Amino acid sequence: MKEILDAILEQDSTAADFAALPLPESYRAVTVHKDEADMFAGLPSRDKDPRTSLHLDDVPLPEIGPGEALVAVMASSVNYNSVWTSIFEPVSTFAFLERYGRLSPLTKRHDLPYHVIGSDLAGVVLRTGPGVNKWQPGDRVVAHCLSVELESADGHNDTMLDPEQRIWGFETNFGGLAEIALVKSNQLMPKPEHLSWEEAAAPGLVNSTAYRQLVSRNGAGMKQGDNVLIWGASGGLGSYATQFALAGGATPICVVSSPEKAEICRKMGAEAIIDRNAEDYRFWKDEHTQDPREWKRFGATIRELTGGEDVDIVFEHPGRETFGASVYVTRKGGTIVTCASTSGYHHEYDNRYLWMSLKRIVGSHFANYREAWEANRLIAKGRIHPTLSRTYTLAETGQAAYDVHRNLHQGKVGVLALSPEEGLGVTNPEMRERHLPAINRFRGA
């Protein structure tokens, strides 16, 4: 690994230099173990501790196949799917790996007693398999997490509709929280030149997810002048939704849970902010009963901030806890666009407020190839910025996942893999200097 790192740090290394590097037989990776999948049985989700289930192991280097690439990972990040993997919810990811392994002899490689996790990376291509023409060893890249086979016609209009669509590093093996990752070559995108490795790794999954959910015609199709309610507006997903709303001429109504998170939204440029803890909204009377009076109180607060208007779009991801309120406060003909369900998957709402007011609920999941590329292009152009608040080492990934699980973080948290320190990898310092305040907006939050 030292030779690989030395070549990356040496500015004059060529494609031939990287192609000539010997590959290691093994590498360090963050894993969960199949024989520990029941270790949290009977515990409430909140009490499940990723620090006990995530391991830093030495694992064999996987064989590269057609259309694939091996990437030296300089940095990665923790997403909520890493938390789900670490606490084996809603199911153990080994069920995904077993199912994928039955697809073909090539995919059988993924069905292992350990799962290398992680759905983001920034790094350097080491090897490409047969049929890869666009990328070569030495290319500086980031990777999006959409893995598809595209053997069915269903995926050729929108790759997210491919029957074999999976999220790399969650539903496949050999993910990005490691020193080396195995990806399909069509997951690769150019690394933004003005960002460090850890900054470039942070946006991937959440930035693309927010783009499809909010901007794309496959999601809410946001337009200028829209009022957009954004839950968790300073978090890993919401911080990108807030930026897209502001950049697209919409008005974000940012829902946060503390004055510190409200201040971050103000730094991004948002003005309409609701601290839900300060307002003490209680959308549920008890475990089984919601309180419409609280929905109405919440809606009244929104109108105070918008000059009497309801929201055109609700950017939903908490799920069960907030969904009834989200449907209620959306304007007539508006859209509730939902991905994930961090507070619970079983959503309840009063259908009268949906059907009689002609509202739409749109399900959104990650992004197709084109959407991911467009989202990364906006990062590379300095229109949207990473929301990295702090970084951890690969050995500290368990703590990073714990902090995300307990919502002790702001924005995104990064993980250094091969990179020996923060701040490396910048190749356009002039552009970086222009955007430095925005790049560092979440730092230390």
Tab-separated table of C-alpha atoms in Angstrom:
chain	number	residue	atom	x	y	z
A	1	MET	CA	0.000	0.000	0.000
A	2	LYS	CA	2.943	2.327	0.621
A	3	GLU	CA	3.959	2.217	-3.050
A	4	ILE	CA	0.404	3.084	-4.088
A	5	LEU	CA	0.206	5.972	-1.661
A	6	ASP	CA	3.626	7.275	-2.702
A	7	ALA	CA	2.538	7.274	-6.357
A	8	ILE	CA	-0.639	9.199	-5.499
A	9	LEU	CA	1.234	11.782	-3.461
A	10	GLU	CA	3.846	12.209	-6.205
A	11	GLN	CA	2.421	14.870	-8.521
A	12	ASP	CA	4.319	13.641	-11.601
A	13	SER	CA	3.116	10.013	-11.555
A	14	THR	CA	1.804	8.885	-14.931
A	15	ALA	CA	-0.826	6.387	-16.014
A	16	ALA	CA	1.995	3.991	-16.876
A	17	ASP	CA	3.411	4.375	-13.368
A	18	PHE	CA	0.088	3.422	-11.822
A	19	ALA	CA	-0.459	0.547	-14.241
A	20	ALA	CA	2.947	-0.842	-13.273
A	21	LEU	CA	2.301	-0.756	-9.536
A	22	PRO	CA	2.004	-4.184	-7.938
A	23	LEU	CA	-1.370	-4.727	-6.313
A	24	PRO	CA	-1.446	-5.990	-2.721
A	25	GLU	CA	-2.943	-9.370	-1.917
A	26	SER	CA	-5.028	-7.796	0.827
A	27	TYR	CA	-6.111	-4.419	2.163
A	28	ARG	CA	-7.711	-2.904	5.248
A	29	ALA	CA	-11.474	-2.478	5.184
A	30	VAL	CA	-14.363	-1.695	7.503
A	31	THR	CA	-16.613	-4.737	7.722
A	32	VAL	CA	-19.554	-6.338	9.432
A	33	HIS	CA	-19.480	-10.096	10.061
A	34	LYS	CA	-22.199	-12.513	9.026
A	35	ASP	CA	-21.906	-14.554	12.214
A	36	GLU	CA	-22.708	-11.430	14.251
A	37	ALA	CA	-25.902	-10.492	12.416
A	38	ASP	CA	-28.024	-11.341	15.479
A	39	MET	CA	-25.809	-9.579	18.008
A	40	PHE	CA	-28.368	-6.832	18.676
A	41	ALA	CA	-31.450	-9.062	18.779
A	42	GLY	CA	-34.081	-7.689	21.151
A	43	LEU	CA	-32.464	-4.259	21.568
A	44	PRO	CA	-34.218	-1.034	20.561
A	45	SER	CA	-32.606	0.633	17.544
A	46	ARG	CA	-31.214	3.496	19.636
A	47	ASP	CA	-29.311	1.079	21.889
A	48	LYS	CA	-27.563	-0.718	19.042
A	49	ASP	CA	-23.936	0.423	18.970
A	50	PRO	CA	-22.036	0.479	15.648
A	51	ARG	CA	-18.770	0.591	17.578
A	52	THR	CA	-19.261	-3.059	18.542
A	53	SER	CA	-20.353	-4.360	15.118
A	54	LEU	CA	-17.961	-2.549	12.762
A	55	HIS	CA	-14.511	-4.099	12.400
A	56	LEU	CA	-11.316	-3.021	10.673
A	57	ASP	CA	-10.126	-6.184	8.969
A	58	ASP	CA	-7.457	-7.227	6.509
A	59	VAL	CA	-9.394	-8.710	3.569
A	60	PRO	CA	-8.322	-10.333	0.273
A	61	LEU	CA	-8.244	-8.146	-2.831
A	62	PRO	CA	-11.232	-9.087	-5.047
A	63	GLU	CA	-10.708	-10.215	-8.619
A	64	ILE	CA	-11.561	-7.477	-11.118
A	65	GLY	CA	-14.171	-8.304	-13.757
A	66	PRO	CA	-15.339	-6.857	-17.090
A	67	GLY	CA	-16.541	-3.262	-16.847
A	68	GLU	CA	-15.072	-2.818	-13.382
A	69	ALA	CA	-12.325	-0.793	-11.735
A	70	LEU	CA	-10.183	-1.084	-8.634
A	71	VAL	CA	-9.759	2.281	-6.928
A	72	ALA	CA	-7.271	3.295	-4.249
A	73	VAL	CA	-9.514	5.040	-1.717
A	74	MET	CA	-8.048	8.206	-0.264
A	75	ALA	CA	-11.210	9.135	1.641
A	76	SER	CA	-14.794	8.029	2.151
A	77	SER	CA	-17.707	9.078	4.345
A	78	VAL	CA	-20.463	7.695	6.550
A	79	ASN	CA	-24.027	7.675	5.255
A	80	TYR	CA	-27.126	6.504	7.049
A	81	ASN	CA	-27.010	3.257	5.099
A	82	SER	CA	-23.705	2.579	6.884
A	83	VAL	CA	-25.589	2.973	10.158
A	84	TRP	CA	-28.321	0.597	8.969
A	85	THR	CA	-25.680	-1.928	7.951
A	86	SER	CA	-23.916	-1.659	11.301
A	87	ILE	CA	-27.084	-2.286	13.342
A	88	PHE	CA	-28.451	-4.906	10.901
A	89	GLU	CA	-31.644	-2.959	10.178
A	90	PRO	CA	-34.136	-3.186	8.608
A	91	VAL	CA	-32.562	-6.503	7.606
A	92	SER	CA	-29.041	-7.838	7.619
A	93	THR	CA	-27.210	-6.771	4.465
A	94	PHE	CA	-25.996	-10.341	4.070
A	95	ALA	CA	-29.433	-11.097	2.624
A	96	PHE	CA	-28.613	-8.610	-0.155
A	97	LEU	CA	-25.204	-10.176	-0.765
A	98	GLU	CA	-26.644	-13.697	-0.923
A	99	ARG	CA	-29.290	-12.627	-3.432
A	100	TYR	CA	-26.731	-10.782	-5.580
A	101	GLY	CA	-24.392	-13.759	-5.413
A	102	ARG	CA	-26.994	-15.983	-7.071
A	103	LEU	CA	-27.188	-13.764	-10.155
A	104	SER	CA	-24.007	-14.926	-11.924
A	105	PRO	CA	-20.579	-16.476	-11.362
A	106	LEU	CA	-19.137	-12.943	-11.359
A	107	THR	CA	-21.489	-11.642	-8.677
A	108	LYS	CA	-20.815	-14.716	-6.545
A	109	ARG	CA	-17.682	-12.848	-5.387
A	110	HIS	CA	-19.920	-10.563	-3.297
A	111	ASP	CA	-21.466	-13.355	-1.197
A	112	LEU	CA	-18.903	-13.556	1.599
A	113	PRO	CA	-19.004	-14.027	5.391
A	114	TYR	CA	-17.954	-10.390	5.729
A	115	HIS	CA	-19.289	-7.229	4.122
A	116	VAL	CA	-16.968	-4.352	3.196
A	117	ILE	CA	-19.289	-1.369	3.570
A	118	GLY	CA	-19.376	2.259	2.405
A	119	SER	CA	-21.110	4.060	-0.472
A	120	ASP	CA	-18.783	7.019	-1.100
A	121	LEU	CA	-15.176	7.404	-2.186
A	122	ALA	CA	-12.623	9.766	-3.612
A	123	GLY	CA	-9.434	8.209	-4.899
A	124	VAL	CA	-7.318	7.077	-7.829
A	125	VAL	CA	-7.964	4.337	-10.378
A	126	LEU	CA	-5.485	1.461	-10.060
A	127	ARG	CA	-6.789	-1.057	-12.597
A	128	THR	CA	-9.635	-1.358	-15.065
A	129	GLY	CA	-11.220	-4.548	-16.352
A	130	PRO	CA	-11.957	-5.610	-19.937
A	131	GLY	CA	-14.284	-3.271	-21.802
A	132	VAL	CA	-13.381	-0.126	-19.830
A	133	ASN	CA	-12.271	2.662	-22.155
A	134	LYS	CA	-13.174	5.957	-20.475
A	135	TRP	CA	-10.956	5.532	-17.396
A	136	GLN	CA	-7.349	4.533	-16.929
A	137	PRO	CA	-4.932	3.998	-14.022
A	138	GLY	CA	-3.995	7.259	-12.354
A	139	ASP	CA	-7.324	9.031	-12.958
A	140	ARG	CA	-8.556	10.983	-9.934
A	141	VAL	CA	-12.175	10.069	-9.357
A	142	VAL	CA	-15.173	10.026	-7.107
A	143	ALA	CA	-17.780	7.286	-7.307
A	144	HIS	CA	-21.540	7.359	-7.093
A	145	CYS	CA	-23.222	4.357	-5.527
A	146	LEU	CA	-25.621	3.166	-8.234
A	147	SER	CA	-24.889	-0.397	-9.321
A	148	VAL	CA	-27.010	-1.806	-12.155
A	149	GLU	CA	-26.763	-4.650	-14.661
A	150	LEU	CA	-28.862	-2.999	-17.446
A	151	GLU	CA	-29.776	-6.304	-19.077
A	152	SER	CA	-33.464	-5.455	-18.804
A	153	ALA	CA	-35.241	-2.858	-20.940
A	154	ASP	CA	-36.784	-1.429	-17.766
A	155	GLY	CA	-33.587	0.380	-16.810
A	156	HIS	CA	-32.819	2.094	-20.094
A	157	ASN	CA	-35.068	5.110	-19.625
A	158	ASP	CA	-34.178	5.573	-15.968
A	159	THR	CA	-31.383	3.377	-14.619
A	160	MET	CA	-32.940	3.494	-11.164
A	161	LEU	CA	-35.730	1.321	-12.582
A	162	ASP	CA	-33.394	-1.513	-13.545
A	163	PRO	CA	-34.655	-4.689	-11.816
A	164	GLU	CA	-31.082	-5.358	-10.679
A	165	GLN	CA	-30.526	-1.861	-9.261
A	166	ARG	CA	-28.464	-1.912	-6.075
A	167	ILE	CA	-26.632	0.526	-3.843
A	168	TRP	CA	-22.902	-0.180	-3.914
A	169	GLY	CA	-21.381	-0.801	-0.501
A	170	PHE	CA	-24.813	-1.489	0.997
A	171	GLU	CA	-26.411	-4.074	-1.285
A	172	THR	CA	-23.068	-5.075	-2.812
A	173	ASN	CA	-19.699	-5.885	-1.291
A	174	PHE	CA	-16.281	-4.187	-1.635
A	175	GLY	CA	-17.481	-0.705	-0.630
A	176	GLY	CA	-15.673	2.576	-0.076
A	177	LEU	CA	-14.821	2.460	3.640
A	178	ALA	CA	-11.586	0.723	2.803
A	179	GLU	CA	-8.134	1.264	1.321
A	180	ILE	CA	-9.240	-0.213	-2.028
A	181	ALA	CA	-12.720	-0.478	-3.520
A	182	LEU	CA	-14.215	-2.410	-6.412
A	183	VAL	CA	-16.724	-0.474	-8.522
A	184	LYS	CA	-18.381	-0.663	-11.894
A	185	SER	CA	-16.579	1.784	-14.173
A	186	ASN	CA	-19.803	3.661	-14.905
A	187	GLN	CA	-19.915	4.643	-11.235
A	188	LEU	CA	-16.829	6.800	-11.722
A	189	MET	CA	-16.918	10.572	-12.138
A	190	PRO	CA	-14.149	13.203	-12.204
A	191	LYS	CA	-12.948	14.379	-8.803
A	192	PRO	CA	-13.637	18.125	-8.280
A	193	GLU	CA	-10.226	19.760	-8.590
A	194	HIS	CA	-10.666	22.399	-5.882
A	195	LEU	CA	-11.562	19.951	-3.121
A	196	SER	CA	-9.416	17.804	-0.861
A	197	TRP	CA	-9.915	14.047	-0.890
A	198	GLU	CA	-12.185	14.036	2.154
A	199	GLU	CA	-14.230	16.991	0.880
A	200	ALA	CA	-14.691	15.356	-2.526
A	201	ALA	CA	-15.817	12.084	-0.939
A	202	ALA	CA	-18.477	13.677	1.258
A	203	PRO	CA	-21.200	14.776	-1.225
A	204	GLY	CA	-21.586	11.597	-3.320
A	205	LEU	CA	-24.599	9.677	-2.066
A	206	VAL	CA	-26.481	12.493	-0.347
A	207	ASN	CA	-25.842	15.134	-3.002
A	208	SER	CA	-27.116	12.894	-5.792
A	209	THR	CA	-30.063	11.754	-3.673
A	210	ALA	CA	-31.074	15.360	-2.931
A	211	TYR	CA	-30.688	16.304	-6.610
A	212	ARG	CA	-33.080	13.626	-7.839
A	213	GLN	CA	-35.490	14.102	-4.962
A	214	LEU	CA	-35.779	17.855	-5.306
A	215	VAL	CA	-34.527	19.065	-8.694
A	216	SER	CA	-35.017	16.224	-11.176
A	217	ARG	CA	-38.274	15.665	-13.045
A	218	ASN	CA	-38.106	12.175	-11.555
A	219	GLY	CA	-38.579	13.813	-8.155
A	220	ALA	CA	-40.320	17.060	-7.215
A	221	GLY	CA	-39.191	19.076	-10.258
A	222	MET	CA	-38.524	22.187	-8.157
A	223	LYS	CA	-38.863	25.535	-9.918
A	224	GLN	CA	-38.072	29.165	-9.145
A	225	GLY	CA	-40.315	30.665	-6.474
A	226	ASP	CA	-41.285	27.354	-4.868
A	227	ASN	CA	-41.529	27.159	-1.093
A	228	VAL	CA	-39.684	24.004	-0.027
A	229	LEU	CA	-40.007	22.535	3.456
A	230	ILE	CA	-36.771	20.725	4.305
A	231	TRP	CA	-36.651	18.438	7.311
A	232	GLY	CA	-33.236	18.109	8.933
A	233	ALA	CA	-31.992	21.028	6.860
A	234	SER	CA	-28.484	21.058	8.334
A	235	GLY	CA	-28.008	17.286	8.171
A	236	GLY	CA	-26.220	15.091	5.665
A	237	LEU	CA	-29.117	15.051	3.187
A	238	GLY	CA	-30.958	18.238	4.083
A	239	SER	CA	-27.850	20.423	3.817
A	240	TYR	CA	-27.658	19.650	0.091
A	241	ALA	CA	-31.414	20.115	-0.377
A	242	THR	CA	-31.091	23.546	1.237
A	243	GLN	CA	-28.317	24.483	-1.177
A	244	PHE	CA	-30.273	23.227	-4.208
A	245	ALA	CA	-33.317	25.236	-3.148
A	246	LEU	CA	-31.271	28.401	-2.741
A	247	ALA	CA	-29.327	27.872	-5.976
A	248	GLY	CA	-32.538	27.168	-7.901
A	249	GLY	CA	-34.405	30.290	-6.843
A	250	ALA	CA	-36.712	28.548	-4.378
A	251	THR	CA	-37.297	29.466	-0.740
A	252	PRO	CA	-36.204	26.778	1.726
A	253	ILE	CA	-38.111	26.529	5.001
A	254	CYS	CA	-35.490	24.799	7.110
A	255	VAL	CA	-36.560	22.572	9.983
A	256	VAL	CA	-33.780	21.961	12.510
A	257	SER	CA	-33.468	20.798	16.101
A	258	SER	CA	-31.149	23.329	17.751
A	259	PRO	CA	-29.972	26.956	17.574
A	260	GLU	CA	-26.571	25.737	16.355
A	261	LYS	CA	-28.180	23.951	13.413
A	262	ALA	CA	-30.304	27.012	12.700
A	263	GLU	CA	-27.159	29.123	12.519
A	264	ILE	CA	-25.624	26.782	9.939
A	265	CYS	CA	-28.719	27.184	7.765
A	266	ARG	CA	-28.361	30.961	8.021
A	267	LYS	CA	-24.741	30.664	6.916
A	268	MET	CA	-25.921	28.765	3.839
A	269	GLY	CA	-28.215	31.698	3.058
A	270	ALA	CA	-31.569	30.454	4.379
A	271	GLU	CA	-33.818	32.896	6.224
A	272	ALA	CA	-36.963	30.884	7.026
A	273	ILE	CA	-35.961	28.538	9.844
A	274	ILE	CA	-37.986	26.522	12.355
A	275	ASP	CA	-36.356	25.074	15.474
A	276	ARG	CA	-38.741	22.197	16.107
A	277	ASN	CA	-37.418	21.580	19.612
A	278	ALA	CA	-37.819	25.201	20.629
A	279	GLU	CA	-41.378	25.152	19.273
A	280	ASP	CA	-41.949	21.780	21.017
A	281	TYR	CA	-44.002	20.242	18.234
A	282	ARG	CA	-45.510	16.937	19.282
A	283	PHE	CA	-47.059	15.390	16.203
A	284	TRP	CA	-47.938	12.194	18.083
A	285	LYS	CA	-50.106	12.075	21.214
A	286	ASP	CA	-48.885	8.548	21.850
A	287	GLU	CA	-47.366	5.677	19.891
A	288	HIS	CA	-50.568	5.119	17.917
A	289	THR	CA	-52.278	8.517	17.659
A	290	GLN	CA	-51.244	11.670	15.803
A	291	ASP	CA	-52.359	15.153	16.836
A	292	PRO	CA	-53.813	17.228	13.944
A	293	ARG	CA	-53.788	20.316	16.162
A	294	GLU	CA	-49.989	20.178	16.070
A	295	TRP	CA	-50.054	19.860	12.284
A	296	LYS	CA	-52.124	23.050	12.165
A	297	ARG	CA	-49.811	24.855	14.575
A	298	PHE	CA	-46.850	23.807	12.431
A	299	GLY	CA	-48.614	25.019	9.278
A	300	ALA	CA	-49.334	28.373	10.884
A	301	THR	CA	-45.648	28.819	11.706
A	302	ILE	CA	-44.748	28.076	8.082
A	303	ARG	CA	-47.198	30.703	6.822
A	304	GLU	CA	-45.708	33.282	9.158
A	305	LEU	CA	-42.361	32.697	7.469
A	306	THR	CA	-43.648	32.653	3.876
A	307	GLY	CA	-46.017	35.609	3.943
A	308	GLY	CA	-49.103	33.437	4.209
A	309	GLU	CA	-48.187	30.772	1.645
A	310	ASP	CA	-48.171	27.010	2.099
A	311	VAL	CA	-45.263	24.918	0.866
A	312	ASP	CA	-45.141	23.644	-2.707
A	313	ILE	CA	-42.744	20.803	-1.893
A	314	VAL	CA	-41.898	18.864	1.232
A	315	PHE	CA	-38.456	17.258	1.239
A	316	GLU	CA	-39.249	14.199	3.384
A	317	HIS	CA	-36.831	11.714	4.894
A	318	PRO	CA	-37.590	11.332	8.651
A	319	GLY	CA	-40.645	9.207	7.789
A	320	ARG	CA	-43.084	8.045	10.431
A	321	GLU	CA	-42.595	10.856	12.933
A	322	THR	CA	-43.200	13.698	10.475
A	323	PHE	CA	-45.102	12.278	7.511
A	324	GLY	CA	-48.618	13.116	8.686
A	325	ALA	CA	-47.588	16.721	9.265
A	326	SER	CA	-45.827	16.845	5.880
A	327	VAL	CA	-48.945	15.785	3.990
A	328	TYR	CA	-51.086	18.267	5.915
A	329	VAL	CA	-48.942	21.382	5.393
A	330	THR	CA	-48.356	20.887	1.659
A	331	ARG	CA	-50.301	23.303	-0.551
A	332	LYS	CA	-53.140	22.140	-2.762
A	333	GLY	CA	-51.596	20.405	-5.763
A	334	GLY	CA	-48.214	20.245	-4.032
A	335	THR	CA	-45.732	17.401	-3.722
A	336	ILE	CA	-44.373	15.378	-0.839
A	337	VAL	CA	-41.212	13.671	-2.088
A	338	THR	CA	-39.859	10.996	0.204
A	339	CYS	CA	-36.731	8.923	0.564
A	340	ALA	CA	-35.567	6.897	3.551
A	341	SER	CA	-37.419	6.805	6.857
A	342	THR	CA	-34.966	7.410	9.648
A	343	SER	CA	-37.703	7.598	12.309
A	344	GLY	CA	-39.684	4.595	11.033
A	345	TYR	CA	-40.911	3.035	7.800
A	346	HIS	CA	-44.623	2.800	8.551
A	347	HIS	CA	-45.999	6.188	7.506
A	348	GLU	CA	-49.459	7.358	8.552
A	349	TYR	CA	-51.357	10.362	7.212
A	350	ASP	CA	-54.936	11.556	6.800
A	351	ASN	CA	-55.778	10.762	3.201
A	352	ARG	CA	-58.440	13.484	3.033
A	353	TYR	CA	-55.682	16.077	2.933
A	354	LEU	CA	-54.014	14.208	0.060
A	355	TRP	CA	-56.861	13.158	-2.189
A	356	MET	CA	-59.184	16.127	-1.776
A	357	SER	CA	-56.350	18.615	-2.239
A	358	LEU	CA	-54.827	16.823	-5.239
A	359	LYS	CA	-51.423	16.423	-3.612
A	360	ARG	CA	-48.817	13.925	-4.775
A	361	ILE	CA	-46.528	11.598	-2.848
A	362	VAL	CA	-43.431	10.755	-4.885
A	363	GLY	CA	-40.997	8.052	-3.863
A	364	SER	CA	-37.364	8.851	-4.622
A	365	HIS	CA	-34.313	6.641	-4.259
A	366	PHE	CA	-30.708	7.728	-4.909
A	367	ALA	CA	-30.231	8.906	-8.528
A	368	ASN	CA	-29.689	7.561	-12.012
A	369	TYR	CA	-26.359	7.911	-13.804
A	370	ARG	CA	-27.243	11.207	-15.432
A	371	GLU	CA	-28.567	12.755	-12.212
A	372	ALA	CA	-25.483	11.676	-10.273
A	373	TRP	CA	-23.233	13.167	-12.956
A	374	GLU	CA	-25.158	16.468	-12.963
A	375	ALA	CA	-25.029	16.659	-9.158
A	376	ASN	CA	-21.257	16.078	-9.195
A	377	ARG	CA	-20.856	18.657	-11.979
A	378	LEU	CA	-22.459	21.293	-9.752
A	379	ILE	CA	-19.953	20.424	-7.013
A	380	ALA	CA	-17.081	20.660	-9.504
A	381	LYS	CA	-18.309	24.076	-10.723
A	382	GLY	CA	-18.520	25.438	-7.172
A	383	ARG	CA	-22.305	25.917	-7.312
A	384	ILE	CA	-22.949	23.382	-4.530
A	385	HIS	CA	-20.449	22.801	-1.741
A	386	PRO	CA	-19.512	19.869	0.494
A	387	THR	CA	-20.978	19.997	3.985
A	388	LEU	CA	-18.148	18.174	5.729
A	389	SER	CA	-18.031	18.923	9.457
A	390	ARG	CA	-15.262	16.591	10.653
A	391	THR	CA	-13.222	13.551	9.657
A	392	TYR	CA	-12.299	10.295	11.323
A	393	THR	CA	-9.657	7.696	10.577
A	394	LEU	CA	-10.594	4.344	9.096
A	395	ALA	CA	-10.091	2.789	12.532
A	396	GLU	CA	-12.594	5.285	13.989
A	397	THR	CA	-15.413	4.453	11.577
A	398	GLY	CA	-17.403	2.780	14.342
A	399	GLN	CA	-17.388	6.023	16.304
A	400	ALA	CA	-18.327	7.977	13.173
A	401	ALA	CA	-21.312	5.686	12.545
A	402	TYR	CA	-22.296	5.947	16.209
A	403	ASP	CA	-22.289	9.742	15.998
A	404	VAL	CA	-24.473	9.681	12.877
A	405	HIS	CA	-26.799	7.112	14.484
A	406	ARG	CA	-27.232	9.385	17.518
A	407	ASN	CA	-27.507	12.542	15.392
A	408	LEU	CA	-24.447	14.023	17.106
A	409	HIS	CA	-23.090	15.339	13.809
A	410	GLN	CA	-23.727	18.196	11.405
A	411	GLY	CA	-23.740	17.833	7.630
A	412	LYS	CA	-21.526	14.936	6.605
A	413	VAL	CA	-18.683	13.198	8.421
A	414	GLY	CA	-15.689	11.999	6.419
A	415	VAL	CA	-13.311	9.084	6.853
A	416	LEU	CA	-9.659	9.156	5.803
A	417	ALA	CA	-8.640	5.864	4.185
A	418	LEU	CA	-5.214	5.996	2.499
A	419	SER	CA	-4.884	9.753	2.867
A	420	PRO	CA	-2.440	10.360	5.730
A	421	GLU	CA	-3.965	13.723	6.633
A	422	GLU	CA	-6.675	16.194	5.741
A	423	GLY	CA	-6.254	18.816	3.038
A	424	LEU	CA	-4.495	16.724	0.382
A	425	GLY	CA	-5.582	16.250	-3.217
A	426	VAL	CA	-6.319	19.850	-4.243
A	427	THR	CA	-5.206	20.567	-7.832
A	428	ASN	CA	-6.969	23.909	-8.392
A	429	PRO	CA	-5.991	26.111	-5.432
A	430	GLU	CA	-7.160	29.314	-7.135
A	431	MET	CA	-10.732	28.057	-7.414
A	432	ARG	CA	-10.550	26.682	-3.890
A	433	GLU	CA	-9.574	30.065	-2.528
A	434	ARG	CA	-12.665	31.646	-4.093
A	435	HIS	CA	-14.972	29.156	-2.407
A	436	LEU	CA	-13.100	28.499	0.837
A	437	PRO	CA	-15.654	30.080	3.231
A	438	ALA	CA	-18.429	27.924	1.750
A	439	ILE	CA	-16.250	24.797	1.734
A	440	ASN	CA	-15.491	25.295	5.434
A	441	ARG	CA	-18.995	26.340	6.433
A	442	PHE	CA	-19.703	23.161	8.393
A	443	ARG	CA	-16.221	22.648	9.786
A	444	GLY	CA	-16.174	22.209	13.522
A	445	ALA	CA	-19.968	22.428	13.749
